Short mmCIF file of C-alpha atoms in Angstrom, two decimals:
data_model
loop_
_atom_site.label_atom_id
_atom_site.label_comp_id
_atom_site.label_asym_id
_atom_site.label_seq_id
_atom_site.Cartn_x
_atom_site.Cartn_y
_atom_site.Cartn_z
CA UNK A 117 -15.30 -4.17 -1.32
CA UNK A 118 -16.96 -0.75 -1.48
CA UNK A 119 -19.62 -0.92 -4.49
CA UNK A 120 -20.17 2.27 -6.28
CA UNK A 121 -23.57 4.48 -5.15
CA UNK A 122 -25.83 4.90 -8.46
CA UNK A 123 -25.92 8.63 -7.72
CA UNK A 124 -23.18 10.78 -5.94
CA UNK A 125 -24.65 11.86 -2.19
CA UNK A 126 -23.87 15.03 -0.69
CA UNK A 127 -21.31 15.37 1.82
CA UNK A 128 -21.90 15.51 5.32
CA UNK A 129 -20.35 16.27 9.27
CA UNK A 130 -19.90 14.26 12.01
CA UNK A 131 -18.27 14.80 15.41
CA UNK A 132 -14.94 12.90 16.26
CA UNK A 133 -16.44 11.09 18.50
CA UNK A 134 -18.76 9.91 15.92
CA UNK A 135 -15.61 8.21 14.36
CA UNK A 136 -15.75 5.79 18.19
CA UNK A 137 -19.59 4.99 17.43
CA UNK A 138 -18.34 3.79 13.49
CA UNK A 139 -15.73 1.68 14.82
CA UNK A 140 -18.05 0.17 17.35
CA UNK A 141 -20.59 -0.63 14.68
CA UNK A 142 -18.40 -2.26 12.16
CA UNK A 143 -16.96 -4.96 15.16
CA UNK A 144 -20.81 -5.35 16.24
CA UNK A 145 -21.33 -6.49 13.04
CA UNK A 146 -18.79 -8.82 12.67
CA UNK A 147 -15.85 -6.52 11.41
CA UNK A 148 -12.43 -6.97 12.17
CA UNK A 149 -11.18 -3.16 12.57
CA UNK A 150 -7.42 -2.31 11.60
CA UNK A 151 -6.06 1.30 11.78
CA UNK A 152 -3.03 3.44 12.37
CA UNK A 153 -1.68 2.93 15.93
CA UNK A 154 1.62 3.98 17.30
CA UNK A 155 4.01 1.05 18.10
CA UNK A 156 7.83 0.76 18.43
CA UNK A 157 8.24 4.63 17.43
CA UNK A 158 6.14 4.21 14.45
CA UNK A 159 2.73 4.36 12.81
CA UNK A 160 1.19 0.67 12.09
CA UNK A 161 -1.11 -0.80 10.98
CA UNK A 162 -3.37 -3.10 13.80
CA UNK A 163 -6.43 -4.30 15.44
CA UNK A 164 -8.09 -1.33 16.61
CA UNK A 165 -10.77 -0.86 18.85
CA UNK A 166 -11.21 2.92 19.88
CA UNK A 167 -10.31 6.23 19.27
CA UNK A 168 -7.68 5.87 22.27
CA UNK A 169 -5.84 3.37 20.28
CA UNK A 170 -5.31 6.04 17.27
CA UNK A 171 -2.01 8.15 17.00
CA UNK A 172 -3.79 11.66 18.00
CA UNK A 173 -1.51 14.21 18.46
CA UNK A 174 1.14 12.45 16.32
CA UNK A 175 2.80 13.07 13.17
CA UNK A 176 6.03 11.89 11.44
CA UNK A 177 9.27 13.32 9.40
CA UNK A 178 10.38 11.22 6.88
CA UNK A 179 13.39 11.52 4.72
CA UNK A 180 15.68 9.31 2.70
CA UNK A 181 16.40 6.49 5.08
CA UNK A 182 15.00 8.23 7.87
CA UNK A 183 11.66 8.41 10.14
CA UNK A 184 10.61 9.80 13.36
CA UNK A 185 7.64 10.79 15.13
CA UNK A 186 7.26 13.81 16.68
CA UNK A 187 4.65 15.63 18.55
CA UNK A 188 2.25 17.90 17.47
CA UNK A 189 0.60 20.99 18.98
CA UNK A 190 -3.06 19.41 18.44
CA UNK A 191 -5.08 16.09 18.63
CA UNK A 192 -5.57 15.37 15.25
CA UNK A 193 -6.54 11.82 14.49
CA UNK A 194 -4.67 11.18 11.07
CA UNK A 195 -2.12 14.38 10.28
CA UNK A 196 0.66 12.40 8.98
CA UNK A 197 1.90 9.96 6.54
CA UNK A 198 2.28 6.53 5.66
CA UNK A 199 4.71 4.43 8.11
CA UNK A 200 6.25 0.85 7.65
CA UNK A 201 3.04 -1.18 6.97
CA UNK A 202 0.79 -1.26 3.96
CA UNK A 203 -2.72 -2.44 3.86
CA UNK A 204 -1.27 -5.44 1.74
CA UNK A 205 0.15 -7.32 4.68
CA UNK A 206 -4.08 -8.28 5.72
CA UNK A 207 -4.84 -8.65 2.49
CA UNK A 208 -2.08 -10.32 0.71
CA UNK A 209 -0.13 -11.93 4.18
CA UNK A 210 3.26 -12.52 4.73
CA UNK A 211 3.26 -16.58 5.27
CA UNK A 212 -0.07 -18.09 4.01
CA UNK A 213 -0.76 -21.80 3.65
CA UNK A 214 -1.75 -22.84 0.70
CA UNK A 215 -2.60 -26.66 1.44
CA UNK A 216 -1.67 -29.23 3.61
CA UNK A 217 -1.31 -33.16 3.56
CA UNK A 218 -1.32 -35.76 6.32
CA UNK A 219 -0.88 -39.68 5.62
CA UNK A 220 -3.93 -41.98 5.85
CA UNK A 221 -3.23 -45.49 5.38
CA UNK A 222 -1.62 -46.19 2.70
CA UNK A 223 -2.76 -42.83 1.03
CA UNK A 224 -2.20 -38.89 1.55
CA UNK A 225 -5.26 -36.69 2.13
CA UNK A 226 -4.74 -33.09 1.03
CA UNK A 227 -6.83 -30.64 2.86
CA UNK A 228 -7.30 -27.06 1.61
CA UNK A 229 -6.85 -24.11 4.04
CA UNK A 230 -10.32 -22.91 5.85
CA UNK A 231 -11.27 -19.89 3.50
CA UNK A 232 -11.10 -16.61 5.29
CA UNK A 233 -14.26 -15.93 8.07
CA UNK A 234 -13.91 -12.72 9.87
CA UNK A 235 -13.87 -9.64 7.32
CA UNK A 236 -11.59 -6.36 7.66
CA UNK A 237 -12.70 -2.98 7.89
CA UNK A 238 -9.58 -0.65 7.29
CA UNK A 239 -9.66 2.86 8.92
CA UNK A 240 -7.69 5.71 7.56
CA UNK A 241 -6.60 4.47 3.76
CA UNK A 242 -5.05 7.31 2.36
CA UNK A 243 -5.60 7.80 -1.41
CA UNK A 244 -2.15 6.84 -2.78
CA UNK A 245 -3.21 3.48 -0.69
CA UNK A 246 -6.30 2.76 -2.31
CA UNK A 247 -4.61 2.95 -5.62
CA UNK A 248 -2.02 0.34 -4.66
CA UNK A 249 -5.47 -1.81 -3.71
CA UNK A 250 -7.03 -1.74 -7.00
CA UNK A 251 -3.53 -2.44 -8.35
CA UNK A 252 -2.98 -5.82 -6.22
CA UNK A 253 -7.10 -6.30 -7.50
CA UNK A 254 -5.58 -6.56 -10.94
CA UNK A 255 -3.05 -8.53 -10.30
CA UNK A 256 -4.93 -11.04 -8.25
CA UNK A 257 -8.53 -10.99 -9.04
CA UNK A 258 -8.66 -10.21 -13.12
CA UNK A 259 -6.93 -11.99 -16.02
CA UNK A 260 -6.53 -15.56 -16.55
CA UNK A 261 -5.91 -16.82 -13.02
CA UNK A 262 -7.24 -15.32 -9.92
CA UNK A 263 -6.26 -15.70 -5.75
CA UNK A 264 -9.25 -16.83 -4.42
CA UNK A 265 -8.40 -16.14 -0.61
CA UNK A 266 -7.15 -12.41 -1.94
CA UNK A 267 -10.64 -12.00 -3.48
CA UNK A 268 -12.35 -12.77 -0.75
CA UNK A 269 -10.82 -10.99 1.65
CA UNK A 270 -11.03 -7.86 -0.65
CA UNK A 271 -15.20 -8.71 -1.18
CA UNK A 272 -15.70 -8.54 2.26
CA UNK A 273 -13.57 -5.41 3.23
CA UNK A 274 -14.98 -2.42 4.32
CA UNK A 275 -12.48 0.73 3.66
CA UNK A 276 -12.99 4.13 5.30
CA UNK A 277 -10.41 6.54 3.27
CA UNK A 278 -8.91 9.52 4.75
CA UNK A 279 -7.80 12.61 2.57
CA UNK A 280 -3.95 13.40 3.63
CA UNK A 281 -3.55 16.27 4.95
CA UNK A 282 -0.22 15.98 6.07
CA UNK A 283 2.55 14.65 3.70
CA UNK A 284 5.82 13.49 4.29
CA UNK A 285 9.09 14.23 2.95
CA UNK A 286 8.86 11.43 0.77
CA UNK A 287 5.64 11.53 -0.64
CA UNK A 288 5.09 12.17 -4.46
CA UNK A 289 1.60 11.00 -4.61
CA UNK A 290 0.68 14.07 -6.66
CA UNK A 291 2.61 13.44 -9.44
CA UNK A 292 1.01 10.08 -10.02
CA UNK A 293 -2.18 11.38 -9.90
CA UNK A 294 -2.70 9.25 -6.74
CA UNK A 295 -3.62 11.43 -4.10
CA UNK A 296 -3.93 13.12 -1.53
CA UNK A 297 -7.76 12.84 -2.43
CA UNK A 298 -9.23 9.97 -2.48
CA UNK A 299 -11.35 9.49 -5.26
CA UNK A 300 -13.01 5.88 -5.21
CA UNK A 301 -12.78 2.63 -3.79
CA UNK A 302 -13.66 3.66 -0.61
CA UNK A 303 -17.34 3.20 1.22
CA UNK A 304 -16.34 6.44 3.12
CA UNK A 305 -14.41 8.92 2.87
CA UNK A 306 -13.00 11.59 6.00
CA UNK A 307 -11.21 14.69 5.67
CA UNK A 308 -10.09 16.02 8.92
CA UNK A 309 -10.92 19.62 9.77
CA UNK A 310 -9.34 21.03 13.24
CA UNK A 311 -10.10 24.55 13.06
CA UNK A 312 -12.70 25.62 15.77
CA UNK A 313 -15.04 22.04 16.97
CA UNK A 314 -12.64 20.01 15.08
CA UNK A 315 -15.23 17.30 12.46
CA UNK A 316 -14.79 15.17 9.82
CA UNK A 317 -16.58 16.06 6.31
CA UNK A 318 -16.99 12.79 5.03
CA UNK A 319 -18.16 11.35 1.33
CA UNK A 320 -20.09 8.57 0.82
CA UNK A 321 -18.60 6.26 -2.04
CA UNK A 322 -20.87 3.16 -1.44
CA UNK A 323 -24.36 1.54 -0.28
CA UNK A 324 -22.82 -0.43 2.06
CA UNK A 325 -21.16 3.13 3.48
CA UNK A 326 -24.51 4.78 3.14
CA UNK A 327 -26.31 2.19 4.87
CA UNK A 328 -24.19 2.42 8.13
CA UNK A 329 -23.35 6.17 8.56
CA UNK A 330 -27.14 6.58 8.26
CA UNK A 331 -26.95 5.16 12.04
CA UNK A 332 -24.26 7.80 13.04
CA UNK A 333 -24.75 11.08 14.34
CA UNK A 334 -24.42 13.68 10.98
CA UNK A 335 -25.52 16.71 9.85
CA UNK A 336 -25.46 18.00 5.94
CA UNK A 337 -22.15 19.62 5.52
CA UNK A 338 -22.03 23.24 5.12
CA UNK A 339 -21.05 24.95 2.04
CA UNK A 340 -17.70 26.49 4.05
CA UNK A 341 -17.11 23.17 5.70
CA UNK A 342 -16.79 21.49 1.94
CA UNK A 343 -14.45 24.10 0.84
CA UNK A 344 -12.24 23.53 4.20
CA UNK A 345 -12.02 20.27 2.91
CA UNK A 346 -11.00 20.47 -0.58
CA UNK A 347 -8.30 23.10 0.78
CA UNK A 348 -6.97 21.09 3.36
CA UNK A 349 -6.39 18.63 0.39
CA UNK A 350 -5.16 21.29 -1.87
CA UNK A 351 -2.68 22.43 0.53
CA UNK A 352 -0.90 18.79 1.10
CA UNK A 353 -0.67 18.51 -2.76
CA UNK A 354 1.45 21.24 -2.93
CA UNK A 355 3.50 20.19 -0.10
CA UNK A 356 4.84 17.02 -1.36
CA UNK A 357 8.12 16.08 -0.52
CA UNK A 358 9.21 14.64 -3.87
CA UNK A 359 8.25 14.99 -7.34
CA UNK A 360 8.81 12.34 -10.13
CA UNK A 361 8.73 13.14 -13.75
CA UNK A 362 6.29 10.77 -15.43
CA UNK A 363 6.18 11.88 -18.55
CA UNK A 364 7.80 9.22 -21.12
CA UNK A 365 9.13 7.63 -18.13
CA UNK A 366 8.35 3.99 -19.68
CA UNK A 367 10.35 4.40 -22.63
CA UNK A 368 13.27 6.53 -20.79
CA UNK A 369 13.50 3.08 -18.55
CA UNK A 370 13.19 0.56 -21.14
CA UNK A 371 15.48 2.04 -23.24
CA UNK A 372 18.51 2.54 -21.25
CA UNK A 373 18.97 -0.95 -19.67
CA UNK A 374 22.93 -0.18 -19.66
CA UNK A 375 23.27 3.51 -18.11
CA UNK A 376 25.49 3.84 -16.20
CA UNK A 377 23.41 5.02 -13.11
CA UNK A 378 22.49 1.33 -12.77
CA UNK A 379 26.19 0.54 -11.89
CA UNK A 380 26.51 3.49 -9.37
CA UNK A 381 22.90 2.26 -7.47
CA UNK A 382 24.59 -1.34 -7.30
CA UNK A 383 27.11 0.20 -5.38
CA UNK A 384 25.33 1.75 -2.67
CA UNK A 385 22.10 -0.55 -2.86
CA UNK A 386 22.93 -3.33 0.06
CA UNK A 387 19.88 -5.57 -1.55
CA UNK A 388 18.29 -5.71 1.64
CA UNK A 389 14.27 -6.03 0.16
CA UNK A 390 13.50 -3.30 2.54
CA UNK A 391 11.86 -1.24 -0.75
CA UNK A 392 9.64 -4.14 -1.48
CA UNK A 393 8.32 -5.48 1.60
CA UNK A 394 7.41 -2.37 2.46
CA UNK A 395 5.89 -1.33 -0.89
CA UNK A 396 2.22 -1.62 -1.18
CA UNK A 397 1.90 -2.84 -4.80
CA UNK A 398 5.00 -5.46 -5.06
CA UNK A 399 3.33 -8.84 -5.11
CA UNK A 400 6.27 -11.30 -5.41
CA UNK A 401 5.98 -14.55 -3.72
CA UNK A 402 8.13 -18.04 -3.51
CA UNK A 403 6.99 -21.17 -1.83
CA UNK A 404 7.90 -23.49 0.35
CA UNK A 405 7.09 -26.86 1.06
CA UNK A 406 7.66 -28.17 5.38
CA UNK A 407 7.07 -31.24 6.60
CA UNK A 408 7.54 -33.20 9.72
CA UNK A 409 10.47 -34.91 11.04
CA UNK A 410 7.96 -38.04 11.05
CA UNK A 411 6.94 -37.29 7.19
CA UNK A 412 3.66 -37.33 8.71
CA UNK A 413 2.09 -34.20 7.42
CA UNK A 414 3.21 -31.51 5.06
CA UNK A 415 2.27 -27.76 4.13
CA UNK A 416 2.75 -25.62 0.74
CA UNK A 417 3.47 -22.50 2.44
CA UNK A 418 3.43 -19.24 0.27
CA UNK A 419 5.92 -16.34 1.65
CA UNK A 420 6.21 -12.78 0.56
CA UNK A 421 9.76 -12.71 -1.53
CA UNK A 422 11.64 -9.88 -3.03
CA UNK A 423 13.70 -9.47 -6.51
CA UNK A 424 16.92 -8.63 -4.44
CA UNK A 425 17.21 -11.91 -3.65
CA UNK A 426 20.01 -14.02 -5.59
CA UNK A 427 17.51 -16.77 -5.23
CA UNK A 428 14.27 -15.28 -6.56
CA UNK A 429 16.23 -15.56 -10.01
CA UNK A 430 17.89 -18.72 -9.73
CA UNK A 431 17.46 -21.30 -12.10
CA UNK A 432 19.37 -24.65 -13.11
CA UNK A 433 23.16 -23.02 -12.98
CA UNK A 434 22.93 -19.92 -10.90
CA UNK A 435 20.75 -16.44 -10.72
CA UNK A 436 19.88 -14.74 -13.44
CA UNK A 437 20.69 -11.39 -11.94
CA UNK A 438 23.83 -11.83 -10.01
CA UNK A 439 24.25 -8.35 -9.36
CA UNK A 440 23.02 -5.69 -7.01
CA UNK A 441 22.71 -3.53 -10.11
CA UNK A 442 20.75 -5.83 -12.48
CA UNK A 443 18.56 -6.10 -9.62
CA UNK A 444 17.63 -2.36 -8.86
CA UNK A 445 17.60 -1.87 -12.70
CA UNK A 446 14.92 -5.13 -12.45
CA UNK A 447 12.66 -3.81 -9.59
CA UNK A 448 12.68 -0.03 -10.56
CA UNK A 449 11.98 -0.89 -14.63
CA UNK A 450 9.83 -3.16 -13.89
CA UNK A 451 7.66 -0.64 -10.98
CA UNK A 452 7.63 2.42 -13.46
CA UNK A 453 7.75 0.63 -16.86
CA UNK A 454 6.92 -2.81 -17.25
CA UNK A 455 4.18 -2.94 -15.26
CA UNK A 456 2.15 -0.57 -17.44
CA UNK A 457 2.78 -3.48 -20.23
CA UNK A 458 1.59 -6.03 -17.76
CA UNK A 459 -1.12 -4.21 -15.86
CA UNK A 460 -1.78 -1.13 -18.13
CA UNK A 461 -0.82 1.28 -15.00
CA UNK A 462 2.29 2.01 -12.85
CA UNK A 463 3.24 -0.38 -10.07
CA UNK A 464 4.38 2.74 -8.04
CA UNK A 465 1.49 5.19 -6.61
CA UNK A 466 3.86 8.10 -4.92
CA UNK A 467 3.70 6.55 -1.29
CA UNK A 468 7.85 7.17 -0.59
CA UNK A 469 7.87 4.20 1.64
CA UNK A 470 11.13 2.53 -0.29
CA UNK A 471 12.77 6.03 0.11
CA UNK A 472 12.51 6.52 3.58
CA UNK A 473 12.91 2.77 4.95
CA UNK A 474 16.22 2.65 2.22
CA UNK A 475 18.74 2.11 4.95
CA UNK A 476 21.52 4.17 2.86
CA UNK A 477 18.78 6.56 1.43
CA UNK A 478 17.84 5.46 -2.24
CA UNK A 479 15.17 7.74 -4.08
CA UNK A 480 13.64 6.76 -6.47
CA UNK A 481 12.96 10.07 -7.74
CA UNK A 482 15.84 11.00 -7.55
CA UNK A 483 17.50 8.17 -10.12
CA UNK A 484 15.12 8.44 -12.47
CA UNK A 485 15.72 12.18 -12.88
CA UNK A 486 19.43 11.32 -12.87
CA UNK A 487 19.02 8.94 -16.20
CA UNK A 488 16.67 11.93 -17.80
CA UNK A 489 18.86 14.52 -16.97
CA UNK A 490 21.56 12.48 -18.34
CA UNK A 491 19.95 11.13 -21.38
CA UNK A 492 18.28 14.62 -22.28
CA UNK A 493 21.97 15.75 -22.44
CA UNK A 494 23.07 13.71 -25.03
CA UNK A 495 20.30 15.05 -27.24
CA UNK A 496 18.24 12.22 -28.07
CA UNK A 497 15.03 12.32 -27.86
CA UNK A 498 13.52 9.16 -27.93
CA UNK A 499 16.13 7.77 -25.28
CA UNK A 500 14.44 10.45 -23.25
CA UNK A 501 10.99 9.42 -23.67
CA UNK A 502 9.89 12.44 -25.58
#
């Protein structure tokens, strides 16, 4: 987990191939390197091992319910945006044991799983990403109650960011004040520059990134190479795909738990989960207990679970949101309004992940400016969140 430098350092260049000598440092020293890869006609998220295995020359278009790669005219490493997988599914996995139990005697032993060994390095977080990180950090490593396997997997990660130069249709990161620069929680940063010998300007946002680009080929970045690199991030922000209106958005939620819209979403929404197992900040779980056709052994098995679910509500005589529409209304007010009760920030960072893998094309965006627009014209004001 990057740890903040006591003084900001200046930026500085590498070469791309610089990136292959990083990569090859961090799995010398015991790193176990995920990046963006193409697979199955998408960007993913996997083990990584060279620059070979990055998408260069790839980018993607991405609409409601929509997604395809295309080809671009260049090798750039990391112009596009965010596919199916979120940095949440190393951190937070799918299926995790909790504990397991195996008769002895006339006893049961319970053994606790091993605690995790090999530490991830992530390379190419974008900034809307590392905000959904230090969002699951609340959730799971402050308060009352923590997730000891989360927080060590998150004390030993090393994160090398990547300011987005390329948005996709769906993205909205800038009007959550997410992105598309990365400001901390990184131990380095990159922003990609491809005009003439293509580099990487990188910032240093921690010792532990300090410490190993110090045995990289760099050079002190040149006043006109740091400028390149702030515009290449001020360009994406103004090509966002999406924009969502935040302002009084927690009260415009919380106060309108019967709109109508809610009804009209039920009818299209097929309460698939798709929006939250690809979303990088929805934590829900359930668990499971499996055993042995012997009754020999057992395991508590935690598995990702979504509010769509009939079951995820169900208690003694049925679910408590039996509808398609009390569930939307559930996961959306809860994302952009209840969480900032819970967590004292929005559970949504811009991504657009649940608006392009919608299978009938749900934005988010768009819904929410639906019950302003709505609200706003029946003149009151605090319905509106003004």
């Amino acid at each position: 987990m990057a740890e903040s430098l006591p003084a900001a350092k200046a930026p500085v260049v590498m070469a791309r191939g610089a990136l292959q000598t990083l990569i090859d440092m961090l799995i010398e020293t015991g790193y176990e390197v995920v990046g963006p890869t193409v697979r199955d006609g998408a960007i993913v998220y996997d083990h990584i091992s060279g620059l070979s295995e990055l998408p260069a020359g790839w980018t993607d278009r991405q609409e409601a319910g929509a997604y395809r790669l295309e080809r671009r005219g260049d090798d750039a490493f990391f112009s596009f945006a965010v596919g199916p997988h979120s940095w949440k599914r190393f951190l937070h996995p799918p299926l995790e044991t909790l504990w397991s139990a195996h008769r002895e005697g006339d006893g049961i032993e319970f053994t606790a799983p091993p605690e995790p060994s090999t530490p991830f390095a992530f390379i190419g977080v974008r900034a809307c990403e590392l905000q959904a990180i230090a969002i699951q950090d609340r959730v799971f490593c402050q308060g009352p109650f923590h997730d000891q396997a989360y927080a060590e997997r998150r004390r030993k990660s090393f994160i090398v960011a990547v300011n987005c130069a390329e948005p996709g249709g769906t993205c909205f990161c800038a009007s959550m004040q997410t992105g598309p620069r990365a400001q901390q929680g990184f131990d380095l940063a990159l922003t990609e520059l491809l005009e003439g010998d293509a580099v990487f300007v990188v910032e240093i946002g921690s010792a532990a990134g300090a410490a190993l680009l110090a045995k990289v080929a760099q050079r002190p970045a040149a006043p006109g190479e740091v400028e390149a690199a702030r515009q290449v991030v001020a360009a994406a922000a103004t090509r966002m795909g999406r924009h969502l209106q935040t302002d009084g958005i927690k009260n415009l939620l919380q106060a309108n738990p019967n709109h109508s819209q809610w009804e009209a979403l039920g009818k299209r929404c097929l309460s698939c989960g798709n929006c939250t197992m690809v979303c990088p900040t929805c934590f829900c779980t359930s668990v499971d207990e499996v055993g042995d056709l012997a009754g020999e052994t057992a395991r508590r098995v935690r598995k990702w679970d979504s509010c769509f679910t009939m079951e995820f509500s169900y208690i003694h005589g049925g679910s408590v949101r039996h509808s398609a529409a009390a569930r939307y209304r559930q996961w959306m007010t809860h994302k952009l309004a209840n969480w900032i009760d819970q967590f004292g920030t929005s559970g949504c960072v811009g991504c657009g992940r649940c608006i392009t893998w919608c299978p009938v094309g749900i934005d988010i965006t768009a819904e929410v400016a639906a019950i302003r627009a709505d609200v706003q014209g029946t003149g009151s004001a605090a319905d509106a969140g003004t």
